[in-house]
Coordinates of C-alpha atoms and ligand atoms in Angstrom, one line a residue:
X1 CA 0.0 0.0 0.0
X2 CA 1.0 3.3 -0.2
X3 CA 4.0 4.8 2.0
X4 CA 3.5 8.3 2.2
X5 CA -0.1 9.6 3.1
X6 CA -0.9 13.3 3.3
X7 CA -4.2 13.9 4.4
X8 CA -5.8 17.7 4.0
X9 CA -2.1 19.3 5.0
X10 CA -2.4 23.1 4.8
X11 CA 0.0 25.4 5.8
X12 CA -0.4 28.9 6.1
X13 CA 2.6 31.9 6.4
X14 CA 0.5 35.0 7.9
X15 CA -2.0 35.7 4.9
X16 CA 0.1 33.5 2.8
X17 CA -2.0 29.8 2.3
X18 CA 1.0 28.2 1.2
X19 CA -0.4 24.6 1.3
X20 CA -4.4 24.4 1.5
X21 CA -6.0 21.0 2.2
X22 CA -4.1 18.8 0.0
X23 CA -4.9 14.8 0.0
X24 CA -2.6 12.5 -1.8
X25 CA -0.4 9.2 -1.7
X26 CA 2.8 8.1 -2.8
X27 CA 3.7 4.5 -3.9
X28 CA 6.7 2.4 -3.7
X29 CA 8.2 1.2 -6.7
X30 CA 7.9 4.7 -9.0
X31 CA 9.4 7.6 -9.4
X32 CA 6.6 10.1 -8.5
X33 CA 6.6 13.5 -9.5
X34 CA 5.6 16.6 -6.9
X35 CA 5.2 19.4 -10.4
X36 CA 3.9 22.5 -9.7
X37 CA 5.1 26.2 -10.2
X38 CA 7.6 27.8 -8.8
X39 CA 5.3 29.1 -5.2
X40 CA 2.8 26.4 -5.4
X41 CA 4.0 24.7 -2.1
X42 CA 6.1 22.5 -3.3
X43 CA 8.8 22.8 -0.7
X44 CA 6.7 24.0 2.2
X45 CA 4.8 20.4 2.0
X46 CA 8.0 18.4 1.9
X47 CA 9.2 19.9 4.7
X48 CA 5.9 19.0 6.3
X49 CA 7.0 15.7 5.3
X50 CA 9.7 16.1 7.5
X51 CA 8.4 17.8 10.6
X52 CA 10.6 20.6 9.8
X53 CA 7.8 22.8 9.2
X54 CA 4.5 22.5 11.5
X55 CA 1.3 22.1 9.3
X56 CA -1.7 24.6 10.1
X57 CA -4.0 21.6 9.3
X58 CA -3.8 17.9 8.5
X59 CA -1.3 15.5 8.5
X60 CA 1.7 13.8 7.2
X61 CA 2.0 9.7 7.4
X62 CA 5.1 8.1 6.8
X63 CA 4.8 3.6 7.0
X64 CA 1.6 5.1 9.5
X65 CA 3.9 7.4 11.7
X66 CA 5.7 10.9 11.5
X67 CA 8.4 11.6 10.6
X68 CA 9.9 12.6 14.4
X69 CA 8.2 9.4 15.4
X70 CA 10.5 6.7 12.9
X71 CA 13.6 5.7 15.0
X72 CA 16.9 6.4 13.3
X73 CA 14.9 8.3 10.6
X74 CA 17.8 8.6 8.4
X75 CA 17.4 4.6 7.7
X76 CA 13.5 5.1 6.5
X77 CA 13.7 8.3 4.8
X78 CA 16.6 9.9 2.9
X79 CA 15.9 13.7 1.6
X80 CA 17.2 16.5 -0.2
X81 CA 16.1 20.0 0.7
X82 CA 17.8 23.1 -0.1
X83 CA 22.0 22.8 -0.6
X84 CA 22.2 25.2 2.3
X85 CA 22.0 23.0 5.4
X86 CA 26.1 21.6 5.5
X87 CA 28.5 23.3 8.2
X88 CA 30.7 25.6 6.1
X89 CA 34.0 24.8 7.7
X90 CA 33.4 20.7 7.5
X91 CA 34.5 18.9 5.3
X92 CA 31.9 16.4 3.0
X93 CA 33.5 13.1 4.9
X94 CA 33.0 14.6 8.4
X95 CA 29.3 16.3 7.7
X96 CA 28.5 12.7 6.4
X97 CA 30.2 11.0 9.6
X98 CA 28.2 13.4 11.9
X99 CA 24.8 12.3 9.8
X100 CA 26.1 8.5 10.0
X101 CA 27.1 8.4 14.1
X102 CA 24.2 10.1 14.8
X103 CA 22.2 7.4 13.2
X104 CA 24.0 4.7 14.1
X105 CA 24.9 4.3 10.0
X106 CA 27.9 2.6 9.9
X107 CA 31.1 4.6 9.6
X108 CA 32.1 2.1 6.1
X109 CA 28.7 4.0 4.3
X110 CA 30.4 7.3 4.1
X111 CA 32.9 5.8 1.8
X112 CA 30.4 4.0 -0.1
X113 CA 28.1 7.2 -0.5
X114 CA 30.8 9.5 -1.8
X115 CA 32.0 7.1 -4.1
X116 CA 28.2 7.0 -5.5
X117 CA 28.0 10.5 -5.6
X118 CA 31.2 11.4 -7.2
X119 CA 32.5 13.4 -4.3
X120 CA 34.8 11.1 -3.4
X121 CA 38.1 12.8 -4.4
X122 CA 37.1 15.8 -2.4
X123 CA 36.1 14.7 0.7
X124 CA 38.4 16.1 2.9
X125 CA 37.7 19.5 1.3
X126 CA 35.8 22.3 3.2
X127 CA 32.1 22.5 1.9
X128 CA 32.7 26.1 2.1
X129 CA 34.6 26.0 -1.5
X130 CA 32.3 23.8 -2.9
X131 CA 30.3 24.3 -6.0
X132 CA 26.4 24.5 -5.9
X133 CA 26.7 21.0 -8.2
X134 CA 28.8 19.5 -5.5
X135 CA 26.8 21.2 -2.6
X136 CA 23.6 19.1 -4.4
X137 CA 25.8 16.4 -4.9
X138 CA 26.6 15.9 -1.2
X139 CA 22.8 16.6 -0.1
X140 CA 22.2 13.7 -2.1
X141 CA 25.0 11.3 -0.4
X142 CA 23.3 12.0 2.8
X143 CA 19.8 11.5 1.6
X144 CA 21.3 8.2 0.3
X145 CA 23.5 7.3 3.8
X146 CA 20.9 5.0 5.7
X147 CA 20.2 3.0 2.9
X148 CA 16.6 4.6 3.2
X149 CA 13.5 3.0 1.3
X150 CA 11.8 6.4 1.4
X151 CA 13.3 9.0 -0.9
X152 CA 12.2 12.5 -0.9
X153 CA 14.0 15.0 -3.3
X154 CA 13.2 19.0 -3.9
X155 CA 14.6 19.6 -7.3
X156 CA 17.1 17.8 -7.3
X157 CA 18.7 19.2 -11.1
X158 CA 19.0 22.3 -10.2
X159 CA 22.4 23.5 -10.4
X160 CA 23.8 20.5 -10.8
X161 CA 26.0 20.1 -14.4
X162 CA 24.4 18.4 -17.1
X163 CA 26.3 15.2 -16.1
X164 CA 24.9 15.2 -12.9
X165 CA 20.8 16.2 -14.4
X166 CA 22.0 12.8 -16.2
X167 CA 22.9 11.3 -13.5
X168 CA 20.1 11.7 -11.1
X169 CA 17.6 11.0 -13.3
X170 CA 19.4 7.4 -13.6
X171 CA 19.8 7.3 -10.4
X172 CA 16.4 8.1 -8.8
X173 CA 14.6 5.3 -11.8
X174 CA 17.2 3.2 -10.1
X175 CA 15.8 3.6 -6.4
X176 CA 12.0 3.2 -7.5
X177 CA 13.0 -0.3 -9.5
X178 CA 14.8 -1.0 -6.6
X179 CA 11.3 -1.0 -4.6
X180 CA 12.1 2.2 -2.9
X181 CA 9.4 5.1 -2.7
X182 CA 10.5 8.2 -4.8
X183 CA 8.9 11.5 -4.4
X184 CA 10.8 14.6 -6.3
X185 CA 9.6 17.9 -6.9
X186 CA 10.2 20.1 -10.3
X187 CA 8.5 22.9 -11.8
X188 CA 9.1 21.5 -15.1
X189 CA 6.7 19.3 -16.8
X190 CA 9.9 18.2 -19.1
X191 CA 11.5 17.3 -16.2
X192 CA 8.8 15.2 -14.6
X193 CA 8.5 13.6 -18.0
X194 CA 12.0 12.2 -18.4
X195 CA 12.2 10.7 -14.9
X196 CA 8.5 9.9 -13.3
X197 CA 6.0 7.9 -13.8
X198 CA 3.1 9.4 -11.5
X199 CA 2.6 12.5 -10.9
X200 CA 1.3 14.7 -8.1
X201 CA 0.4 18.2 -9.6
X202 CA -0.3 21.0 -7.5
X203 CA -1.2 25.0 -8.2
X204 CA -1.4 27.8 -5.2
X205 CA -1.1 24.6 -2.6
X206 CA -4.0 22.8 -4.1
X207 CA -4.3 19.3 -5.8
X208 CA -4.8 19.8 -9.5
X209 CA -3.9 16.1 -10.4
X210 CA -3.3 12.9 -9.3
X211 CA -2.0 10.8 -12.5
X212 CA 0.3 8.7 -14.0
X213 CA 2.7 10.5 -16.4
X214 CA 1.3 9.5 -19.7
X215 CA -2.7 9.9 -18.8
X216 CA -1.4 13.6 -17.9
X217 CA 0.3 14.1 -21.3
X218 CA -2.7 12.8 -23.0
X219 CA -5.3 14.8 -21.1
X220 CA -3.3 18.3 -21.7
Ligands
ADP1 P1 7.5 25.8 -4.1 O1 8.4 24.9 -3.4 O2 6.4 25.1 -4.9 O3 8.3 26.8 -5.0 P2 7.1 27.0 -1.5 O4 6.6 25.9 -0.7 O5 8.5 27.4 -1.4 O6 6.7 26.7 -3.0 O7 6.2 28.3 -1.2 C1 4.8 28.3 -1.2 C2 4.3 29.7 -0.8 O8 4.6 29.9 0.6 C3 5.0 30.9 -1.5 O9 4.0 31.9 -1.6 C4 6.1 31.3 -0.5 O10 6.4 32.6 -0.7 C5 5.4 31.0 0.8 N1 6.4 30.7 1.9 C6 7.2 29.6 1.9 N2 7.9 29.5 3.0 C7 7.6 30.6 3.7 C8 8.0 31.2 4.9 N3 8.9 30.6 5.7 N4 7.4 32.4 5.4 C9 6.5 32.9 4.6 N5 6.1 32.5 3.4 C10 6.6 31.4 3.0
ADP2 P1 39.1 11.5 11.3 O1 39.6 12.7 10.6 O2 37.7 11.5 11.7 O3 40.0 11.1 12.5 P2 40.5 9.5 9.8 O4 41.2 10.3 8.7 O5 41.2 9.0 10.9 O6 39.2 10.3 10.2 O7 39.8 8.3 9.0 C1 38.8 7.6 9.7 C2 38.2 6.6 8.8 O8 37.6 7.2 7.7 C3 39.2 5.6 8.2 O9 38.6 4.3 8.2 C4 39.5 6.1 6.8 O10 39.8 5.1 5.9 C5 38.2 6.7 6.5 N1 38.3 7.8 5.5 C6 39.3 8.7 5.5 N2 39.1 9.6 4.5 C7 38.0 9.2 3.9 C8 37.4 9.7 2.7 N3 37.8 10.8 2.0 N4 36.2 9.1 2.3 C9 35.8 8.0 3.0 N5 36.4 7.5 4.0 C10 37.5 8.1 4.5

């Protein structure tokens, strides 16, 4: 059944109704696409997801718990928010460390994750001098540290090189073959196109489809 259940989540900023009432699932085994303009809400539900943002109404369901409630939540659900959230002055081996200890992900992952990611050769370099394709690159390493069946990504191609946009794609079909659940966000339909196979659309914070990929195309 499905993983991730959001039941009427809104979210409001002030007079801002960032997120208002939206109902949807997400399935393992597909990529599943969060589209939407740039605005619609996107973000402000994933982090939802997350408990890093407290919803006005509703709620967020991950395997039937929150977030906060999973223990070692790094091993159930990996995500990549914004680049910004690294320590300046650590390097991408000891930010990954921190994530791993603190998790009780063994210290051998770190290796394995940089390798994956392609960071590997820069490791012991300061995140401060780091490119934003490098800063995405490592926000994905530590999405992918616990081995996690629940992936959550917030445009993920941005920034990245067109290697990487390559890359990720590959990589996030991988995880849903795998069995995983995949949920990324993009404002671009071409995007969502190329790498999902459902999609969640929302406008203003409101559902506007709930669809697999090709019904979508055919309907618009
Ligand atoms: P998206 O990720 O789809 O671009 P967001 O979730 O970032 O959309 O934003 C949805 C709406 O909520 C926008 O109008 C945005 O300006 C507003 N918003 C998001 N975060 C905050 C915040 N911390 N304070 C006030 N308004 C916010
Ligand atoms: P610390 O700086 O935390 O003391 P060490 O340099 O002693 O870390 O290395 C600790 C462990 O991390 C060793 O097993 C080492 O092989 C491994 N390690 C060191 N550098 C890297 C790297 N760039 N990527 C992955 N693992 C590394």
């Amino acid at each position: 059944g499905p993983v991730i259940e959001v039941r009427n989540l809104s979210k409001r900023y002030g007079n801002t109704v960032a997120v208002d009432g939206l109902t949807f699932t997400v399935r393992p085994g597909r990529v599943t696409g969060f589209l939407g303009p740039n605005g619609a809400g996107k973000s402000t539900t994933m982090r939802m997801m997350l408990d890093l943002d407290r919803p006005s109404g509703g709620q967020v369901r991950i395997d039937g718990m929150r977030y906060r409630q999973l223990s070692e939540p790094l091993r159930r659900v990996g995500a990549l928010l914004d680049a910004g959230a690294v320590h300046p002055g650590r390097s991408a081996y000891h930010h990954l460390l921190w994530l791993a200890q603190s998790n009780r992900i063994p210290k051998a992952r770190v290796r394995e994750v940089l390798e994956l990611v392609g960071l590997a050769d820069v490791a012991r370099k300061r995140v401060r001098g780091f490119s934003l394709g490098m800063g995405q690159r490592l926000g994905i390493a530590a999405a992918l540290l616990g081995d996690p069946p629940v992936l959550l990504f917030d445009e993920p191609v941005n920034g990245l090189d067109p290697e990487g946009v390559l890359w990720i794609r590959h990589l996030m079909k991988g995880l849903a073959a795998e069995g995983r659940t995949v949920f990324v966000s993009s404002h671009l339909m071409s995007e969502m196109a190329l790498t999902a196979a459902h999609l969640v659309v929302i406008g203003r914070g409101r559902l506007l489809a709930d669809t697999t990929v090709d019904d979508f195309i055919a309907a618009h």
